Amino acid sequence: MDVEAITLAGIRDTPISVDEVLAAVEDPRAGGTAFFIGTVRDHDQGRGVARLAYSAHPSAEERMREVMEKVVADTSEGGRPVRRVAALHRVGDLEIGDTAVVVAAAAGHRGEAFEACRRLIDDIKAEVPIWKHQTFGDGGAEWVGAQG
């Protein structure tokens, strides 16, 4: 597996730059780059969201890198490797419309880039210990997050 394919992996308490993530996956061998940008929405399961905060376990960044390594290895089988992957997740208090997470994958062809990008966001959400505390407009609140 090409460990140099992971060019950016981080948990930040400052705004995320999509341009930084794009620059991290640039590669002259890549013919396709796929992105996912997750933003804070104003509702969840039919309830209005007033605000939210993300928190992460101290191991979250290390776990994110492990997830990324597995995605690169799995999606590069068959001789059409993913060239570059990058992921940033925000923690702290976020407002409606703020960018919460950005993942990107670059590969020789669009299919591999899309597949790797989809796996990145799905696996990060499922396996990296990051939790979201949502406060609703009706005063209720709930924790949502990975079981990782």
PDB file of C-alpha atoms in Angstrom:
ATOM      1  CA  MET A   1       0.000   0.000   0.000  1.00  0.00           C
ATOM      2  CA  ASP A   2       1.169   3.514  -0.814  1.00  0.00           C
ATOM      3  CA  VAL A   3       1.273   5.248   2.582  1.00  0.00           C
ATOM      4  CA  GLU A   4       2.264   8.443   0.783  1.00  0.00           C
ATOM      5  CA  ALA A   5      -1.223   8.450  -0.711  1.00  0.00           C
ATOM      6  CA  ILE A   6      -2.515   9.877   2.587  1.00  0.00           C
ATOM      7  CA  THR A   7      -1.594  13.508   2.205  1.00  0.00           C
ATOM      8  CA  LEU A   8      -3.796  15.128   4.858  1.00  0.00           C
ATOM      9  CA  ALA A   9      -5.627  13.678   7.862  1.00  0.00           C
ATOM     10  CA  GLY A  10      -6.764  15.907  10.665  1.00  0.00           C
ATOM     11  CA  ILE A  11      -9.195  16.958  13.337  1.00  0.00           C
ATOM     12  CA  ARG A  12      -9.390  20.748  13.697  1.00  0.00           C
ATOM     13  CA  ASP A  13     -11.105  23.296  15.874  1.00  0.00           C
ATOM     14  CA  THR A  14     -10.784  25.960  13.161  1.00  0.00           C
ATOM     15  CA  PRO A  15     -12.663  26.348   9.860  1.00  0.00           C
ATOM     16  CA  ILE A  16     -11.798  23.819   7.174  1.00  0.00           C
ATOM     17  CA  SER A  17     -10.465  25.007   3.823  1.00  0.00           C
ATOM     18  CA  VAL A  18     -11.791  23.079   0.832  1.00  0.00           C
ATOM     19  CA  ASP A  19      -8.902  24.561  -1.176  1.00  0.00           C
ATOM     20  CA  GLU A  20      -6.397  23.012   1.248  1.00  0.00           C
ATOM     21  CA  VAL A  21      -7.974  19.592   0.780  1.00  0.00           C
ATOM     22  CA  LEU A  22      -8.033  20.009  -3.012  1.00  0.00           C
ATOM     23  CA  ALA A  23      -4.344  20.970  -3.036  1.00  0.00           C
ATOM     24  CA  ALA A  24      -3.530  17.937  -0.868  1.00  0.00           C
ATOM     25  CA  VAL A  25      -4.896  15.475  -3.440  1.00  0.00           C
ATOM     26  CA  GLU A  26      -3.435  17.052  -6.582  1.00  0.00           C
ATOM     27  CA  ASP A  27      -1.457  14.489  -8.518  1.00  0.00           C
ATOM     28  CA  PRO A  28      -0.408  14.472 -12.195  1.00  0.00           C
ATOM     29  CA  ARG A  29      -1.256  10.746 -12.395  1.00  0.00           C
ATOM     30  CA  ALA A  30      -4.875  11.370 -11.367  1.00  0.00           C
ATOM     31  CA  GLY A  31      -7.554  11.698 -14.015  1.00  0.00           C
ATOM     32  CA  GLY A  32     -10.370  12.006 -11.501  1.00  0.00           C
ATOM     33  CA  THR A  33     -10.856  13.677  -8.143  1.00  0.00           C
ATOM     34  CA  ALA A  34     -13.968  13.186  -6.001  1.00  0.00           C
ATOM     35  CA  PHE A  35     -14.993  15.281  -3.002  1.00  0.00           C
ATOM     36  CA  PHE A  36     -17.489  15.119  -0.201  1.00  0.00           C
ATOM     37  CA  ILE A  37     -18.204  18.273   1.783  1.00  0.00           C
ATOM     38  CA  GLY A  38     -20.402  17.825   4.849  1.00  0.00           C
ATOM     39  CA  THR A  39     -22.140  20.933   6.167  1.00  0.00           C
ATOM     40  CA  VAL A  40     -24.238  21.637   9.234  1.00  0.00           C
ATOM     41  CA  ARG A  41     -27.909  21.520   8.262  1.00  0.00           C
ATOM     42  CA  ASP A  42     -30.810  23.224  10.013  1.00  0.00           C
ATOM     43  CA  HIS A  43     -32.790  20.034  10.668  1.00  0.00           C
ATOM     44  CA  ASP A  44     -32.406  16.376  11.546  1.00  0.00           C
ATOM     45  CA  GLN A  45     -35.132  13.731  11.371  1.00  0.00           C
ATOM     46  CA  GLY A  46     -37.868  16.356  11.068  1.00  0.00           C
ATOM     47  CA  ARG A  47     -36.657  18.518  13.966  1.00  0.00           C
ATOM     48  CA  GLY A  48     -35.146  21.976  13.655  1.00  0.00           C
ATOM     49  CA  VAL A  49     -31.499  22.116  14.736  1.00  0.00           C
ATOM     50  CA  ALA A  50     -30.565  25.265  16.646  1.00  0.00           C
ATOM     51  CA  ARG A  51     -26.865  24.508  17.130  1.00  0.00           C
ATOM     52  CA  LEU A  52     -24.384  21.700  17.411  1.00  0.00           C
ATOM     53  CA  ALA A  53     -20.935  20.882  18.655  1.00  0.00           C
ATOM     54  CA  TYR A  54     -18.530  18.143  17.639  1.00  0.00           C
ATOM     55  CA  SER A  55     -16.086  16.521  20.017  1.00  0.00           C
ATOM     56  CA  ALA A  56     -13.469  13.866  19.373  1.00  0.00           C
ATOM     57  CA  HIS A  57     -11.599  11.285  21.382  1.00  0.00           C
ATOM     58  CA  PRO A  58      -7.820  11.958  21.596  1.00  0.00           C
ATOM     59  CA  SER A  59      -7.270   8.909  19.356  1.00  0.00           C
ATOM     60  CA  ALA A  60      -9.564  10.203  16.593  1.00  0.00           C
ATOM     61  CA  GLU A  61      -6.850  11.527  14.289  1.00  0.00           C
ATOM     62  CA  GLU A  62      -4.829   8.305  14.564  1.00  0.00           C
ATOM     63  CA  ARG A  63      -7.979   6.267  13.939  1.00  0.00           C
ATOM     64  CA  MET A  64      -8.822   8.453  10.928  1.00  0.00           C
ATOM     65  CA  ARG A  65      -5.416   7.688   9.429  1.00  0.00           C
ATOM     66  CA  GLU A  66      -5.934   3.944   9.985  1.00  0.00           C
ATOM     67  CA  VAL A  67      -9.308   4.118   8.241  1.00  0.00           C
ATOM     68  CA  MET A  68      -7.724   6.003   5.354  1.00  0.00           C
ATOM     69  CA  GLU A  69      -4.926   3.430   5.046  1.00  0.00           C
ATOM     70  CA  LYS A  70      -7.491   0.640   4.762  1.00  0.00           C
ATOM     71  CA  VAL A  71      -9.539   2.524   2.165  1.00  0.00           C
ATOM     72  CA  VAL A  72      -6.415   3.161   0.068  1.00  0.00           C
ATOM     73  CA  ALA A  73      -5.375  -0.495   0.309  1.00  0.00           C
ATOM     74  CA  ASP A  74      -8.843  -1.887  -0.433  1.00  0.00           C
ATOM     75  CA  THR A  75      -9.685   0.437  -3.310  1.00  0.00           C
ATOM     76  CA  SER A  76      -6.265   0.101  -4.936  1.00  0.00           C
ATOM     77  CA  GLU A  77      -6.494  -3.641  -5.487  1.00  0.00           C
ATOM     78  CA  GLY A  78      -6.543  -4.685  -9.115  1.00  0.00           C
ATOM     79  CA  GLY A  79      -3.777  -2.432 -10.365  1.00  0.00           C
ATOM     80  CA  ARG A  80      -5.700   0.878 -10.502  1.00  0.00           C
ATOM     81  CA  PRO A  81      -4.544   2.560  -7.323  1.00  0.00           C
ATOM     82  CA  VAL A  82      -5.986   5.536  -5.540  1.00  0.00           C
ATOM     83  CA  ARG A  83      -3.232   8.137  -5.829  1.00  0.00           C
ATOM     84  CA  ARG A  84      -4.117  10.596  -3.060  1.00  0.00           C
ATOM     85  CA  VAL A  85      -6.640  10.880  -0.220  1.00  0.00           C
ATOM     86  CA  ALA A  86      -7.260  13.647   2.287  1.00  0.00           C
ATOM     87  CA  ALA A  87      -9.724  14.221   5.120  1.00  0.00           C
ATOM     88  CA  LEU A  88     -10.373  16.953   7.665  1.00  0.00           C
ATOM     89  CA  HIS A  89     -13.060  16.985  10.351  1.00  0.00           C
ATOM     90  CA  ARG A  90     -14.016  19.937  12.486  1.00  0.00           C
ATOM     91  CA  VAL A  91     -14.637  19.913  16.239  1.00  0.00           C
ATOM     92  CA  GLY A  92     -16.092  22.566  18.521  1.00  0.00           C
ATOM     93  CA  ASP A  93     -19.186  24.731  18.152  1.00  0.00           C
ATOM     94  CA  LEU A  94     -20.459  25.044  14.586  1.00  0.00           C
ATOM     95  CA  GLU A  95     -23.190  27.167  13.044  1.00  0.00           C
ATOM     96  CA  ILE A  96     -25.785  26.168  10.462  1.00  0.00           C
ATOM     97  CA  GLY A  97     -24.022  26.111   7.070  1.00  0.00           C
ATOM     98  CA  ASP A  98     -20.501  25.606   8.468  1.00  0.00           C
ATOM     99  CA  THR A  99     -18.311  22.954   6.879  1.00  0.00           C
ATOM    100  CA  ALA A 100     -17.983  20.025   9.289  1.00  0.00           C
ATOM    101  CA  VAL A 101     -15.995  17.528   7.197  1.00  0.00           C
ATOM    102  CA  VAL A 102     -14.225  17.386   3.835  1.00  0.00           C
ATOM    103  CA  VAL A 103     -12.858  14.226   2.242  1.00  0.00           C
ATOM    104  CA  ALA A 104     -11.285  13.821  -1.176  1.00  0.00           C
ATOM    105  CA  ALA A 105      -9.783  11.083  -3.280  1.00  0.00           C
ATOM    106  CA  ALA A 106      -7.792  11.271  -6.506  1.00  0.00           C
ATOM    107  CA  ALA A 107      -7.263   8.297  -8.783  1.00  0.00           C
ATOM    108  CA  GLY A 108      -6.369   7.507 -12.353  1.00  0.00           C
ATOM    109  CA  HIS A 109     -10.046   7.214 -13.265  1.00  0.00           C
ATOM    110  CA  ARG A 110     -13.299   8.682 -11.932  1.00  0.00           C
ATOM    111  CA  GLY A 111     -14.730   5.346 -10.822  1.00  0.00           C
ATOM    112  CA  GLU A 112     -11.890   4.668  -8.412  1.00  0.00           C
ATOM    113  CA  ALA A 113     -11.998   8.262  -7.155  1.00  0.00           C
ATOM    114  CA  PHE A 114     -15.749   8.086  -6.470  1.00  0.00           C
ATOM    115  CA  GLU A 115     -15.451   4.686  -4.792  1.00  0.00           C
ATOM    116  CA  ALA A 116     -12.606   5.797  -2.525  1.00  0.00           C
ATOM    117  CA  CYS A 117     -14.331   9.056  -1.605  1.00  0.00           C
ATOM    118  CA  ARG A 118     -17.562   7.267  -0.691  1.00  0.00           C
ATOM    119  CA  ARG A 119     -15.684   4.703   1.391  1.00  0.00           C
ATOM    120  CA  LEU A 120     -13.707   7.462   3.133  1.00  0.00           C
ATOM    121  CA  ILE A 121     -16.713   9.387   4.392  1.00  0.00           C
ATOM    122  CA  ASP A 122     -18.744   6.286   5.246  1.00  0.00           C
ATOM    123  CA  ASP A 123     -15.892   4.624   7.146  1.00  0.00           C
ATOM    124  CA  ILE A 124     -14.836   7.822   8.940  1.00  0.00           C
ATOM    125  CA  LYS A 125     -18.409   8.348  10.145  1.00  0.00           C
ATOM    126  CA  ALA A 126     -18.713   4.709  11.224  1.00  0.00           C
ATOM    127  CA  GLU A 127     -15.302   4.137  12.804  1.00  0.00           C
ATOM    128  CA  VAL A 128     -13.675   7.367  13.981  1.00  0.00           C
ATOM    129  CA  PRO A 129     -14.620   8.430  17.529  1.00  0.00           C
ATOM    130  CA  ILE A 130     -16.175  11.815  16.764  1.00  0.00           C
ATOM    131  CA  TRP A 131     -19.475  12.747  18.378  1.00  0.00           C
ATOM    132  CA  LYS A 132     -22.050  15.392  17.542  1.00  0.00           C
ATOM    133  CA  HIS A 133     -24.181  17.070  20.194  1.00  0.00           C
ATOM    134  CA  GLN A 134     -27.276  18.555  18.572  1.00  0.00           C
ATOM    135  CA  THR A 135     -29.522  21.064  20.295  1.00  0.00           C
ATOM    136  CA  PHE A 136     -32.965  21.389  18.745  1.00  0.00           C
ATOM    137  CA  GLY A 137     -35.194  24.421  18.441  1.00  0.00           C
ATOM    138  CA  ASP A 138     -37.720  22.789  20.791  1.00  0.00           C
ATOM    139  CA  GLY A 139     -35.097  22.638  23.560  1.00  0.00           C
ATOM    140  CA  GLY A 140     -34.320  18.937  23.208  1.00  0.00           C
ATOM    141  CA  ALA A 141     -30.817  17.629  22.599  1.00  0.00           C
ATOM    142  CA  GLU A 142     -29.091  14.405  21.572  1.00  0.00           C
ATOM    143  CA  TRP A 143     -25.660  12.912  21.007  1.00  0.00           C
ATOM    144  CA  VAL A 144     -24.936  11.301  17.631  1.00  0.00           C
ATOM    145  CA  GLY A 145     -21.691   9.648  16.623  1.00  0.00           C
ATOM    146  CA  ALA A 146     -19.388   6.826  15.808  1.00  0.00           C
ATOM    147  CA  GLN A 147     -19.161   3.849  18.061  1.00  0.00           C
ATOM    148  CA  GLY A 148     -15.418   3.601  17.220  1.00  0.00           C
TER     149      GLY A 148
END
